[in-house]
Short mmCIF file of C-alpha atoms and ligand atoms in Angstrom, two decimals:
data_model
loop_
_atom_site.label_atom_id
_atom_site.label_comp_id
_atom_site.label_asym_id
_atom_site.label_seq_id
_atom_site.Cartn_x
_atom_site.Cartn_y
_atom_site.Cartn_z
CA MET A 7 0.00 0.00 0.00
CA ARG A 8 0.91 3.67 -0.09
CA LYS A 9 2.39 3.38 3.41
CA TRP A 10 5.37 1.34 2.04
CA PHE A 11 6.39 4.20 -0.19
CA ILE A 12 5.95 6.64 2.70
CA VAL A 13 8.07 4.35 4.96
CA TYR A 14 10.66 4.10 2.13
CA CYS A 15 10.84 7.92 1.92
CA ILE A 16 10.93 8.36 5.70
CA VAL A 17 13.90 5.97 5.90
CA THR A 18 15.90 6.97 2.80
CA VAL A 19 15.56 10.82 2.93
CA PRO A 20 17.09 11.30 6.43
CA LEU A 21 19.62 8.46 5.90
CA ALA A 22 20.83 9.96 2.62
CA SER A 23 21.02 13.46 4.20
CA TYR A 24 22.99 12.09 7.16
CA PHE A 25 25.55 10.23 4.97
CA ILE A 26 25.97 13.19 2.64
CA TYR A 27 26.57 15.35 5.72
CA LEU A 28 29.31 12.82 6.83
CA HIS A 29 30.99 12.75 3.41
CA PRO A 30 30.01 14.58 0.17
CA TRP A 31 30.86 11.39 -1.81
CA TRP A 32 27.56 9.96 -0.59
CA SER A 33 25.77 12.49 -2.84
CA LEU A 34 26.32 9.86 -5.55
CA SER A 35 23.58 7.77 -3.87
CA LEU A 36 21.15 10.44 -5.06
CA ILE A 37 21.64 9.12 -8.61
CA LEU A 38 19.48 6.15 -7.54
CA LEU A 39 17.41 7.64 -4.77
CA LEU A 40 16.22 10.84 -6.45
CA PRO A 41 14.62 9.09 -9.47
CA SER A 42 12.97 6.55 -7.15
CA TRP A 43 11.39 9.36 -5.04
CA LEU A 44 10.25 11.19 -8.17
CA VAL A 45 8.83 8.04 -9.77
CA GLY A 46 7.02 7.19 -6.52
CA LEU A 47 5.59 10.71 -6.28
CA TYR A 48 4.51 10.54 -9.92
CA ASP A 49 2.81 7.17 -9.32
CA LEU A 50 1.00 8.62 -6.30
CA THR A 51 -0.44 11.54 -8.21
CA GLN A 52 -1.23 9.93 -11.60
CA THR A 53 -4.76 8.68 -12.31
CA ARG A 54 -4.27 6.05 -15.04
CA HIS A 55 -3.10 2.99 -13.07
CA THR A 56 -4.73 1.99 -9.78
CA ILE A 57 -1.97 -0.49 -8.93
CA LYS A 58 0.73 2.18 -9.30
CA LYS A 59 -1.36 4.69 -7.32
CA ASN A 60 -2.03 2.24 -4.48
CA TYR A 61 1.55 0.91 -4.46
CA PRO A 62 3.74 3.81 -5.62
CA LEU A 63 7.11 2.70 -6.95
CA PHE A 64 6.71 -0.97 -5.83
CA GLY A 65 3.59 -1.52 -7.99
CA ARG A 66 5.89 -1.18 -11.01
CA LEU A 67 7.34 -4.60 -10.25
CA ARG A 68 4.10 -6.10 -11.58
CA TYR A 69 4.70 -4.56 -15.03
CA VAL A 70 8.31 -5.76 -15.05
CA MET A 71 7.12 -9.32 -14.26
CA GLU A 72 4.42 -9.15 -16.96
CA GLU A 73 7.11 -8.11 -19.46
CA LEU A 74 9.39 -10.94 -18.40
CA ARG A 75 6.71 -13.66 -18.10
CA PRO A 76 6.65 -14.88 -21.75
CA LYS A 77 10.46 -14.91 -21.94
CA VAL A 78 10.88 -16.78 -18.63
CA TYR A 79 8.15 -19.21 -19.75
CA GLN A 80 9.71 -19.84 -23.18
CA TYR A 81 13.26 -20.30 -21.89
CA PHE A 82 12.72 -22.04 -18.53
CA VAL A 83 9.21 -23.49 -18.22
CA GLU A 84 7.90 -24.54 -21.64
CA SER A 85 8.16 -28.28 -22.44
CA ASP A 86 8.99 -29.59 -25.92
CA THR A 87 5.37 -30.30 -26.68
CA ASP A 88 3.88 -27.01 -25.55
CA GLY A 89 4.42 -23.42 -26.57
CA THR A 90 1.90 -21.65 -28.75
CA PRO A 91 1.07 -21.03 -31.50
CA ILE A 92 3.96 -23.28 -32.60
CA ASN A 93 5.35 -25.73 -30.06
CA ARG A 94 9.05 -26.19 -29.35
CA ILE A 95 9.35 -29.51 -31.24
CA ASN A 96 8.06 -27.91 -34.41
CA ARG A 97 10.10 -24.74 -33.95
CA SER A 98 13.27 -26.80 -33.40
CA VAL A 99 12.68 -28.94 -36.50
CA VAL A 100 12.46 -25.79 -38.63
CA TYR A 101 15.64 -24.31 -37.11
CA GLN A 102 17.50 -27.62 -37.63
CA ARG A 103 16.34 -28.01 -41.23
CA ALA A 104 17.10 -24.39 -42.03
CA LYS A 105 20.63 -24.77 -40.67
CA ARG A 106 21.01 -28.30 -42.06
CA VAL A 107 22.02 -29.71 -38.70
CA LEU A 108 20.75 -33.02 -37.33
CA ARG A 109 18.35 -34.94 -39.56
CA THR A 110 17.40 -37.37 -36.85
CA LYS A 111 16.14 -37.39 -33.25
CA PRO A 112 17.21 -39.69 -30.43
CA PHE A 113 15.42 -42.09 -28.09
CA GLY A 114 11.92 -42.15 -29.64
CA THR A 115 8.92 -39.88 -29.79
CA GLN A 116 8.02 -37.39 -27.09
CA VAL A 117 4.46 -37.29 -28.36
CA ASP A 118 1.87 -39.33 -26.41
CA VAL A 119 0.58 -41.71 -29.07
CA TYR A 120 -2.34 -42.79 -26.87
CA GLU A 121 -3.66 -39.25 -26.42
CA PRO A 122 -6.87 -38.48 -28.38
CA GLY A 123 -5.99 -36.30 -31.36
CA TYR A 124 -2.72 -38.15 -32.17
CA GLU A 125 -2.47 -38.75 -35.92
CA TRP A 126 -0.24 -40.90 -38.09
CA ILE A 127 0.11 -42.46 -41.54
CA ASN A 128 0.58 -46.19 -42.00
CA HIS A 129 3.61 -47.45 -43.91
CA SER A 130 3.72 -50.20 -46.48
CA MET A 131 5.38 -53.63 -46.22
CA TYR A 132 6.87 -52.75 -49.60
CA PRO A 133 8.31 -49.25 -49.26
CA LEU A 134 9.81 -47.35 -52.17
CA SER A 135 13.26 -45.80 -52.17
CA ASP A 136 13.85 -42.12 -52.97
CA HIS A 137 14.50 -42.56 -56.70
CA GLU A 138 11.17 -44.39 -57.03
CA VAL A 139 9.39 -41.19 -55.89
CA PRO A 140 10.59 -38.76 -58.60
CA LEU A 141 11.02 -35.15 -57.50
CA GLU A 142 8.88 -33.96 -60.41
CA ASN A 143 5.98 -35.79 -58.77
CA LEU A 144 6.27 -33.24 -55.97
CA ARG A 145 5.43 -30.37 -58.33
CA VAL A 146 1.97 -29.36 -59.45
CA GLU A 147 0.82 -27.78 -62.69
CA ILE A 148 -1.54 -24.91 -61.95
CA GLY A 149 -3.79 -23.57 -64.68
CA SER A 150 -7.34 -24.34 -65.84
CA LYS A 151 -8.35 -24.66 -69.50
CA HIS A 152 -8.76 -20.85 -69.64
CA CYS A 153 -5.16 -20.21 -68.57
CA GLN A 154 -2.46 -19.63 -71.15
CA GLN A 155 0.63 -19.52 -68.93
CA LYS A 156 0.37 -22.50 -66.58
CA TYR A 157 2.72 -22.55 -63.62
CA ASN A 158 4.58 -25.61 -62.43
CA ALA A 159 4.59 -25.04 -58.66
CA SER A 160 6.38 -26.78 -55.83
CA ILE A 161 4.18 -28.56 -53.29
CA LEU A 162 5.52 -26.07 -50.70
CA ASN A 163 5.62 -22.29 -51.22
CA ILE A 164 5.99 -19.13 -49.14
CA SER A 165 2.62 -17.85 -47.97
CA ALA A 166 1.47 -14.24 -48.28
CA MET A 167 3.41 -11.78 -46.11
CA SER A 168 3.71 -8.16 -47.26
CA TYR A 169 6.64 -5.84 -47.34
CA GLY A 170 5.42 -3.56 -44.56
CA SER A 171 4.50 -6.35 -42.20
CA LEU A 172 7.95 -7.86 -42.90
CA SER A 173 11.20 -5.91 -43.21
CA GLY A 174 12.91 -5.37 -46.57
CA ASN A 175 15.74 -7.77 -45.59
CA ALA A 176 13.23 -10.48 -44.60
CA VAL A 177 11.33 -10.18 -47.91
CA GLU A 178 14.63 -10.21 -49.80
CA ALA A 179 15.90 -13.30 -47.98
CA LEU A 180 12.64 -15.12 -48.71
CA ASN A 181 12.98 -14.19 -52.35
CA ARG A 182 16.56 -15.40 -52.45
CA GLY A 183 15.47 -18.72 -50.91
CA ALA A 184 12.67 -19.07 -53.48
CA SER A 185 15.08 -18.34 -56.27
CA LEU A 186 17.63 -20.91 -55.04
CA GLY A 187 15.01 -23.62 -54.55
CA GLY A 188 12.70 -22.99 -57.51
CA PHE A 189 9.58 -22.36 -55.46
CA ALA A 190 7.31 -19.33 -55.17
CA GLN A 191 6.97 -16.40 -52.77
CA ASN A 192 3.57 -14.76 -52.27
CA THR A 193 3.86 -10.98 -51.99
CA GLY A 194 0.97 -10.50 -49.55
CA GLU A 195 -1.47 -7.70 -50.20
CA GLY A 196 1.16 -4.94 -49.84
CA SER A 197 2.07 -5.27 -53.54
CA ILE A 198 5.40 -5.98 -55.24
CA SER A 199 8.34 -4.24 -53.61
CA ASP A 200 11.90 -3.94 -54.93
CA TYR A 201 12.87 -6.61 -52.36
CA HIS A 202 10.58 -9.10 -54.12
CA LEU A 203 12.43 -8.59 -57.37
CA LYS A 204 16.07 -8.51 -56.32
CA HIS A 205 16.88 -12.23 -56.59
CA GLY A 206 14.54 -13.29 -59.37
CA GLY A 207 12.51 -15.72 -57.22
CA HIS A 208 9.08 -16.65 -58.59
CA ILE A 209 6.34 -14.37 -57.29
CA ILE A 210 2.67 -14.87 -56.64
CA TRP A 211 1.22 -11.37 -56.65
CA GLN A 212 -1.59 -11.03 -54.14
CA ILE A 213 -4.31 -8.40 -54.48
CA GLY A 214 -6.35 -7.50 -51.45
CA THR A 215 -9.26 -5.10 -51.11
CA GLY A 216 -6.82 -2.14 -51.11
CA TYR A 217 -5.72 -3.10 -54.67
CA PHE A 218 -2.19 -2.00 -53.81
CA GLY A 219 0.00 -1.76 -56.88
CA ALA A 220 -3.12 -1.84 -59.09
CA ARG A 221 -5.04 1.22 -57.87
CA ASP A 222 -5.37 4.85 -58.90
CA HIS A 223 -4.97 7.59 -56.35
CA ASP A 224 -8.65 7.37 -55.34
CA GLY A 225 -8.26 3.67 -54.52
CA ASN A 226 -10.14 2.39 -57.58
CA PHE A 227 -8.84 -0.70 -59.40
CA SER A 228 -6.80 0.32 -62.44
CA ASP A 229 -6.66 -2.11 -65.40
CA GLU A 230 -3.59 -0.35 -66.72
CA LEU A 231 -1.53 -0.47 -63.52
CA PHE A 232 -2.59 -4.05 -62.88
CA SER A 233 -1.57 -5.16 -66.33
CA LYS A 234 1.84 -3.48 -66.01
CA ASN A 235 2.70 -5.35 -62.80
CA ALA A 236 1.01 -8.61 -63.76
CA LYS A 237 3.07 -8.92 -66.92
CA ARG A 238 6.39 -8.81 -65.05
CA GLU A 239 8.50 -11.86 -65.85
CA SER A 240 8.83 -13.03 -62.22
CA VAL A 241 5.08 -12.82 -61.53
CA LYS A 242 3.94 -16.41 -62.11
CA MET A 243 0.45 -16.30 -60.64
CA ILE A 244 -2.01 -13.70 -59.31
CA GLU A 245 -4.12 -14.17 -56.20
CA ILE A 246 -7.27 -12.32 -55.23
CA LYS A 247 -7.48 -12.27 -51.45
CA LEU A 248 -11.06 -12.63 -50.23
CA SER A 249 -10.17 -13.39 -46.63
CA GLN A 250 -7.42 -14.63 -44.35
CA GLY A 251 -7.82 -17.11 -41.48
CA ALA A 252 -6.44 -14.87 -38.75
CA LYS A 253 -8.87 -12.02 -39.49
CA PRO A 254 -11.57 -13.02 -41.98
CA GLY A 255 -13.76 -10.13 -43.08
CA HIS A 256 -11.45 -7.51 -41.58
CA GLY A 257 -9.76 -4.93 -43.80
CA GLY A 258 -6.11 -4.03 -43.34
CA ILE A 259 -4.98 -0.76 -41.74
CA LEU A 260 -1.75 0.94 -42.71
CA PRO A 261 -1.09 3.64 -40.10
CA ALA A 262 0.09 7.07 -41.38
CA LYS A 263 3.39 6.67 -39.46
CA LYS A 264 4.25 3.39 -41.25
CA ASN A 265 3.21 4.76 -44.63
CA THR A 266 6.74 5.89 -45.61
CA PRO A 267 7.43 7.38 -49.07
CA GLU A 268 8.88 3.97 -50.12
CA ILE A 269 5.80 2.00 -49.01
CA ALA A 270 3.51 4.70 -50.48
CA ARG A 271 5.25 4.40 -53.84
CA ILE A 272 4.97 0.62 -53.84
CA ARG A 273 1.32 0.58 -52.81
CA GLY A 274 0.28 3.54 -54.97
CA VAL A 275 -0.98 5.71 -52.10
CA LYS A 276 -0.13 9.15 -50.64
CA PRO A 277 2.72 8.99 -48.10
CA TYR A 278 2.05 9.63 -44.42
CA THR A 279 -1.72 9.16 -44.71
CA ALA A 280 -3.59 6.33 -42.98
CA VAL A 281 -4.75 3.82 -45.61
CA ILE A 282 -7.78 1.78 -44.60
CA SER A 283 -8.59 -1.21 -46.83
CA PRO A 284 -12.31 -2.04 -46.83
CA PRO A 285 -13.29 -5.51 -45.55
CA GLY A 286 -14.73 -6.46 -48.97
CA HIS A 287 -13.90 -5.90 -52.64
CA THR A 288 -15.36 -2.95 -54.54
CA GLU A 289 -14.99 -4.67 -57.96
CA PHE A 290 -17.55 -7.40 -57.26
CA ASN A 291 -20.10 -8.37 -54.66
CA ASN A 292 -21.42 -11.74 -55.81
CA SER A 293 -20.18 -14.99 -57.34
CA GLU A 294 -20.89 -13.93 -60.92
CA GLY A 295 -18.97 -10.68 -60.40
CA LEU A 296 -16.06 -12.58 -58.87
CA ILE A 297 -15.82 -15.01 -61.82
CA LYS A 298 -15.96 -12.12 -64.31
CA PHE A 299 -13.23 -10.31 -62.34
CA ILE A 300 -11.05 -13.47 -62.45
CA GLN A 301 -11.41 -13.62 -66.24
CA ARG A 302 -10.70 -9.89 -66.51
CA LEU A 303 -7.43 -10.33 -64.55
CA ARG A 304 -6.54 -13.38 -66.64
CA ASP A 305 -6.93 -11.33 -69.84
CA LEU A 306 -5.05 -8.33 -68.41
CA SER A 307 -2.15 -10.53 -67.25
CA GLY A 308 -1.70 -12.29 -70.58
CA GLY A 309 -3.31 -15.51 -69.41
CA LYS A 310 -1.51 -16.17 -66.12
CA PRO A 311 -3.13 -18.40 -63.48
CA ILE A 312 -5.55 -16.45 -61.27
CA GLY A 313 -6.38 -17.79 -57.81
CA ILE A 314 -8.53 -16.80 -54.88
CA LYS A 315 -7.58 -17.03 -51.21
CA LEU A 316 -10.20 -17.51 -48.54
CA CYS A 317 -10.78 -18.78 -45.10
CA PHE A 318 -13.88 -20.99 -45.38
CA GLY A 319 -16.91 -19.05 -44.15
CA LYS A 320 -20.56 -19.38 -45.09
CA LEU A 321 -21.15 -22.71 -46.79
CA HIS A 322 -24.06 -21.57 -48.95
CA GLU A 323 -21.93 -18.76 -50.40
CA PHE A 324 -19.20 -21.20 -51.46
CA GLU A 325 -21.75 -23.63 -52.87
CA ASP A 326 -23.31 -20.77 -54.81
CA LEU A 327 -19.87 -19.94 -56.23
CA CYS A 328 -19.46 -23.61 -57.32
CA ILE A 329 -22.87 -23.56 -59.05
CA LYS A 330 -22.00 -20.30 -60.84
CA MET A 331 -18.58 -21.63 -61.91
CA LYS A 332 -20.27 -24.66 -63.43
CA GLU A 333 -22.92 -22.50 -65.12
CA MET A 334 -20.43 -20.00 -66.55
CA ASP A 335 -17.82 -22.70 -67.28
CA ASN A 336 -15.17 -20.46 -65.78
CA TYR A 337 -13.16 -20.70 -62.55
CA PRO A 338 -10.14 -19.56 -60.65
CA ASP A 339 -7.07 -21.64 -61.58
CA TYR A 340 -6.49 -22.33 -57.92
CA ILE A 341 -8.10 -21.78 -54.54
CA VAL A 342 -6.17 -21.23 -51.33
CA VAL A 343 -7.91 -22.40 -48.19
CA ASP A 344 -6.44 -20.63 -45.17
CA GLY A 345 -7.29 -22.03 -41.71
CA GLY A 346 -8.71 -20.01 -38.83
CA GLU A 347 -5.50 -21.01 -36.99
CA GLY A 348 -3.50 -18.92 -39.52
CA GLY A 349 -1.06 -16.21 -38.55
CA THR A 350 -0.98 -12.47 -39.13
CA GLY A 351 1.13 -9.42 -38.36
CA ALA A 352 -1.72 -7.84 -36.40
CA ALA A 353 -5.41 -8.66 -35.86
CA PRO A 354 -8.13 -7.99 -33.29
CA LEU A 355 -8.20 -10.83 -30.73
CA GLU A 356 -11.77 -11.89 -31.47
CA PHE A 357 -11.00 -12.24 -35.17
CA SER A 358 -7.95 -14.42 -34.49
CA ASP A 359 -9.58 -16.52 -31.81
CA SER A 360 -13.21 -16.89 -32.81
CA LEU A 361 -13.76 -16.25 -36.55
CA GLY A 362 -13.30 -18.51 -39.56
CA THR A 363 -13.29 -22.27 -40.14
CA PRO A 364 -10.13 -24.16 -39.11
CA MET A 365 -7.93 -25.49 -41.91
CA THR A 366 -8.95 -29.17 -41.83
CA GLU A 367 -12.71 -28.57 -42.02
CA GLY A 368 -12.25 -25.77 -44.59
CA LEU A 369 -10.07 -27.93 -46.82
CA VAL A 370 -12.40 -30.93 -46.58
CA LEU A 371 -15.50 -28.87 -47.42
CA VAL A 372 -13.87 -27.02 -50.34
CA SER A 373 -12.45 -30.26 -51.74
CA ASN A 374 -15.78 -32.11 -51.34
CA LEU A 375 -17.79 -29.29 -52.94
CA LEU A 376 -15.41 -28.94 -55.90
CA ASN A 377 -15.69 -32.70 -56.44
CA LYS A 378 -19.47 -32.63 -56.06
CA TYR A 379 -19.76 -30.02 -58.85
CA GLY A 380 -17.14 -31.70 -61.06
CA LEU A 381 -14.72 -28.76 -60.82
CA LYS A 382 -11.71 -30.35 -59.20
CA ASP A 383 -9.94 -31.24 -62.46
CA GLN A 384 -9.79 -27.54 -63.39
CA ILE A 385 -8.99 -26.01 -60.01
CA LYS A 386 -5.94 -26.75 -57.89
CA LEU A 387 -6.21 -26.53 -54.11
CA ILE A 388 -3.50 -24.90 -51.96
CA VAL A 389 -3.78 -24.97 -48.21
CA SER A 390 -2.24 -23.02 -45.34
CA GLY A 391 -2.48 -23.25 -41.57
CA LYS A 392 0.46 -24.45 -39.46
CA ILE A 393 2.07 -26.45 -42.25
CA ILE A 394 5.52 -27.07 -40.76
CA THR A 395 6.67 -30.65 -41.26
CA GLY A 396 6.62 -33.21 -44.04
CA PHE A 397 3.79 -35.03 -42.26
CA HIS A 398 1.66 -31.85 -42.20
CA ILE A 399 2.06 -31.65 -45.99
CA VAL A 400 1.24 -35.35 -46.52
CA ARG A 401 -1.82 -35.02 -44.30
CA ALA A 402 -3.04 -31.97 -46.27
CA LEU A 403 -2.47 -33.79 -49.58
CA SER A 404 -4.41 -36.79 -48.28
CA LEU A 405 -7.32 -34.55 -47.40
CA GLY A 406 -7.50 -33.12 -50.93
CA ALA A 407 -4.87 -30.38 -51.25
CA ASP A 408 -2.55 -30.25 -54.25
CA ALA A 409 0.08 -27.97 -52.65
CA CYS A 410 0.78 -26.03 -49.46
CA TYR A 411 1.75 -22.59 -48.31
CA SER A 412 3.72 -21.83 -45.20
CA ALA A 413 4.14 -18.42 -43.55
CA ARG A 414 5.28 -18.83 -39.95
CA ALA A 415 7.55 -21.83 -40.58
CA MET A 416 9.31 -19.65 -43.18
CA MET A 417 9.61 -16.90 -40.56
CA LEU A 418 11.15 -19.40 -38.15
CA ALA A 419 13.59 -20.45 -40.87
CA LEU A 420 14.52 -16.75 -41.12
CA GLY A 421 15.35 -16.79 -37.40
CA CYS A 422 12.01 -15.81 -35.80
CA ILE A 423 12.06 -16.63 -32.06
CA GLN A 424 8.28 -16.45 -31.61
CA ALA A 425 8.56 -13.38 -29.39
CA LEU A 426 4.91 -12.60 -30.31
CA ILE A 427 5.48 -8.89 -30.84
CA CYS A 428 5.06 -8.65 -34.63
CA ASN A 429 2.57 -5.78 -34.12
CA THR A 430 4.99 -3.54 -32.14
CA ASN A 431 7.65 -2.86 -34.80
CA LYS A 432 10.17 -4.23 -32.25
CA CYS A 433 10.80 -7.73 -33.66
CA PRO A 434 14.17 -8.66 -32.14
CA ALA A 435 14.98 -10.93 -35.12
CA GLY A 436 14.59 -8.06 -37.60
CA ILE A 437 11.79 -9.89 -39.47
CA ALA A 438 8.42 -8.25 -38.62
CA THR A 439 9.68 -4.68 -38.28
CA GLN A 440 10.36 -1.56 -40.29
CA ASP A 441 13.06 -0.48 -37.79
CA LYS A 442 16.24 -0.49 -39.88
CA SER A 443 18.41 -0.82 -36.76
CA LEU A 444 16.75 -4.21 -36.12
CA SER A 445 16.45 -5.53 -39.71
CA TRP A 446 20.11 -4.58 -40.20
CA GLY A 447 21.08 -7.77 -38.32
CA LEU A 448 19.23 -10.07 -40.74
CA ASP A 449 21.77 -11.27 -43.27
CA VAL A 450 20.06 -11.78 -46.63
CA GLN A 451 22.62 -14.22 -48.04
CA ASN A 452 22.71 -16.47 -44.99
CA LYS A 453 18.97 -16.42 -44.32
CA GLY A 454 18.12 -16.92 -48.00
CA THR A 455 20.17 -20.10 -47.92
CA ARG A 456 18.30 -21.21 -44.81
CA ILE A 457 14.96 -20.71 -46.52
CA ASN A 458 16.12 -22.89 -49.37
CA ASN A 459 17.48 -25.50 -46.94
CA PHE A 460 14.21 -25.62 -45.01
CA HIS A 461 12.21 -26.03 -48.20
CA GLN A 462 14.49 -28.73 -49.55
CA GLU A 463 14.62 -30.73 -46.33
CA THR A 464 10.85 -30.55 -45.84
CA VAL A 465 10.11 -31.65 -49.41
CA HIS A 466 12.70 -34.42 -48.91
CA SER A 467 10.76 -35.53 -45.82
CA VAL A 468 7.53 -35.64 -47.89
CA ARG A 469 9.32 -37.80 -50.43
CA GLU A 470 10.52 -40.17 -47.72
CA ILE A 471 7.07 -40.45 -46.14
CA LEU A 472 5.49 -41.19 -49.52
CA GLY A 473 8.13 -43.86 -50.15
CA SER A 474 7.53 -45.40 -46.75
CA ALA A 475 3.78 -45.49 -47.47
CA GLY A 476 4.57 -47.24 -50.78
CA VAL A 477 3.17 -44.50 -53.06
CA ASP A 478 5.14 -42.72 -55.75
CA HIS A 479 2.78 -39.78 -56.25
CA PRO A 480 0.74 -37.61 -53.87
CA SER A 481 -2.38 -38.24 -55.95
CA LYS A 482 -2.26 -41.86 -54.72
CA LEU A 483 -2.76 -40.71 -51.14
CA SER A 484 -6.24 -40.77 -49.72
CA ARG A 485 -8.00 -39.87 -46.50
CA ALA A 486 -8.02 -43.56 -45.64
CA ASP A 487 -4.23 -43.43 -45.25
CA ILE A 488 -4.24 -41.14 -42.21
CA PHE A 489 -5.47 -42.26 -38.80
CA ARG A 490 -6.52 -40.34 -35.71
CA ARG A 491 -6.92 -41.59 -32.17
CA VAL A 492 -10.37 -40.38 -31.12
CA SER A 493 -10.38 -41.94 -27.64
CA PRO A 494 -7.86 -43.97 -25.59
CA THR A 495 -9.19 -47.15 -27.19
CA LYS A 496 -10.59 -46.03 -30.56
CA VAL A 497 -8.96 -45.05 -33.84
CA LYS A 498 -10.62 -43.71 -37.01
CA SER A 499 -9.29 -42.96 -40.46
CA LEU A 500 -9.70 -39.42 -41.81
CA GLU A 501 -11.99 -40.98 -44.46
CA GLU A 502 -14.36 -42.02 -41.66
CA ILE A 503 -14.15 -38.65 -39.91
CA TYR A 504 -14.32 -36.54 -43.09
CA PRO A 505 -16.16 -38.65 -45.72
CA HIS A 506 -16.19 -37.34 -49.30
CA GLN A 507 -20.00 -36.97 -49.23
CA ARG A 508 -19.76 -34.55 -46.37
CA THR A 509 -20.81 -31.09 -47.56
CA ALA A 510 -21.84 -29.46 -44.31
CA LEU A 511 -19.89 -28.48 -41.23
CA THR A 512 -22.08 -30.29 -38.77
CA ASN A 513 -22.90 -33.75 -40.12
C1 LIG B 23 3.51 -11.54 -40.57
C2 LIG B 23 2.39 -12.09 -41.40
C3 LIG B 23 1.84 -11.33 -42.45
C4 LIG B 23 0.80 -11.84 -43.22
N1 LIG B 23 0.31 -11.11 -44.27
C5 LIG B 23 -0.63 -11.62 -45.06
C6 LIG B 23 -1.10 -10.94 -46.22
O1 LIG B 23 -0.66 -9.85 -46.57
N2 LIG B 23 -2.08 -11.54 -46.97
C7 LIG B 23 -2.58 -12.78 -46.66
O2 LIG B 23 -3.45 -13.31 -47.38
N3 LIG B 23 -2.14 -13.46 -45.58
C8 LIG B 23 -1.20 -12.92 -44.78
N4 LIG B 23 -0.71 -13.63 -43.73
C9 LIG B 23 -1.29 -15.00 -43.49
C10 LIG B 23 -0.39 -16.09 -44.08
O3 LIG B 23 -0.16 -15.87 -45.45
C11 LIG B 23 -0.97 -17.50 -43.91
O4 LIG B 23 -2.17 -17.60 -44.62
C12 LIG B 23 -1.26 -17.85 -42.45
O5 LIG B 23 -0.30 -17.32 -41.56
C13 LIG B 23 -1.32 -19.38 -42.24
O6 LIG B 23 -0.09 -19.95 -42.52
P1 LIG B 23 0.97 -20.38 -41.36
O7 LIG B 23 0.17 -21.14 -40.36
O8 LIG B 23 1.97 -21.21 -42.11
O9 LIG B 23 1.53 -19.16 -40.76
C14 LIG B 23 0.29 -13.15 -42.92
C15 LIG B 23 0.85 -13.89 -41.88
C16 LIG B 23 1.89 -13.40 -41.13
C17 LIG B 23 2.44 -14.23 -40.03
#
């Protein structure tokens, strides 16, 4: 209570005066004491924090502890199997693969295989060796019959993260990795920056509701600007973002302070003004409009693959889109299903925690509906949501995906320590920040190599898992190959849990 501060002052003020009277050298003690008295007095008189007012000076310890709590937890308390959103086992595997250290782990699994929720794939008595699972089988051709420039994509690519939410060095290192490994980097909705172009890595250009890089000064979509960027050599595909798992239905906000002249130039907006992207698109507001917009972008880009990204929301809206696609005989070349568990640079808590269908259910429903309407042979399915290991990819492919995106595992490969402060501009690893003094430490050459290593090792793991399961191509995987423990004594295959006929969330 307040009395402790009063006691502190009653003791320290006369003591300090007495010692200074004995020897002037003791005045040095005022360097510590004076600020503590002033801080205590300030706490006593301020009106914002009750704790500080009731416990002047000493109440501040609470805030120090709060600041230290996540760090102490991560370094001293967290076990290998906990830690959120990505547990220590998965973080470590990314670090090890990125650095190409240790391909194996000792002494057996730390995962409780009798715990409900545990999943695995069964191996074959007649496994295949690496050369029997050709690497080209781990690439996917994306492009419907309306597409003139099909893209041969890797089964693992870098998910959307904008320059703005990531530093220039981070974007550049990702691009270098993509270039070394022959896979693609998604620009995120912040448009194509110089950092995306430096190393010649393949780019998937994402367009959100702000139409950055394809808008006039009033924010309207510009055919001319779009076409100019879309026709760039390194742009291999274009993606219309409808929603993102971490904040579905929420438009992005670029604060005036972060809207530097460089970012303003890239995004085609006025510098130092707040840019608010609307939650929805202004170019279309129904399924027919969306399909026409897709074809318009296809024509303007010279026939490149056009995809849409969504977190699965209202089922009847997606089914309506399928019916329209069938009717108009036109479709996106690919659909990205992002899970509600997906990451973001910044989102309101309720949107991250309580909006949008999780990845597994979203993927199953989209895959089932596309099959129901006979559209799957034209549209490729990409999935994102905590895809970190080879098993995660195999599981997604078994459920109906053709390829995967990864955002946070790529950040970990860049050296992210999961400090969970992406929204403060203070990322200690120099990744999610615009502070040049922090991004300065991120070495593009070294981290670019790590991105390539992580990609290569993860794809290698997929190849080994396929071989062990006795299949030489992902298309030979099915939901019946993956099993989940649903109780201590019961196991079900994913085919039983998510049958192909299932076209509703609740049956
Ligand atoms: C820092 C950061 C920035 C992101 N920016 C975008 C974005 O601009 N557009 C988008 O569609 N998704 C964005 N996302 C979401 C990711 O692309 C991805 O869909 C999601 O994080 C799920 O993948 P993950 O679990 O591998 O991270 C962002 C995610 C992160 C972590």
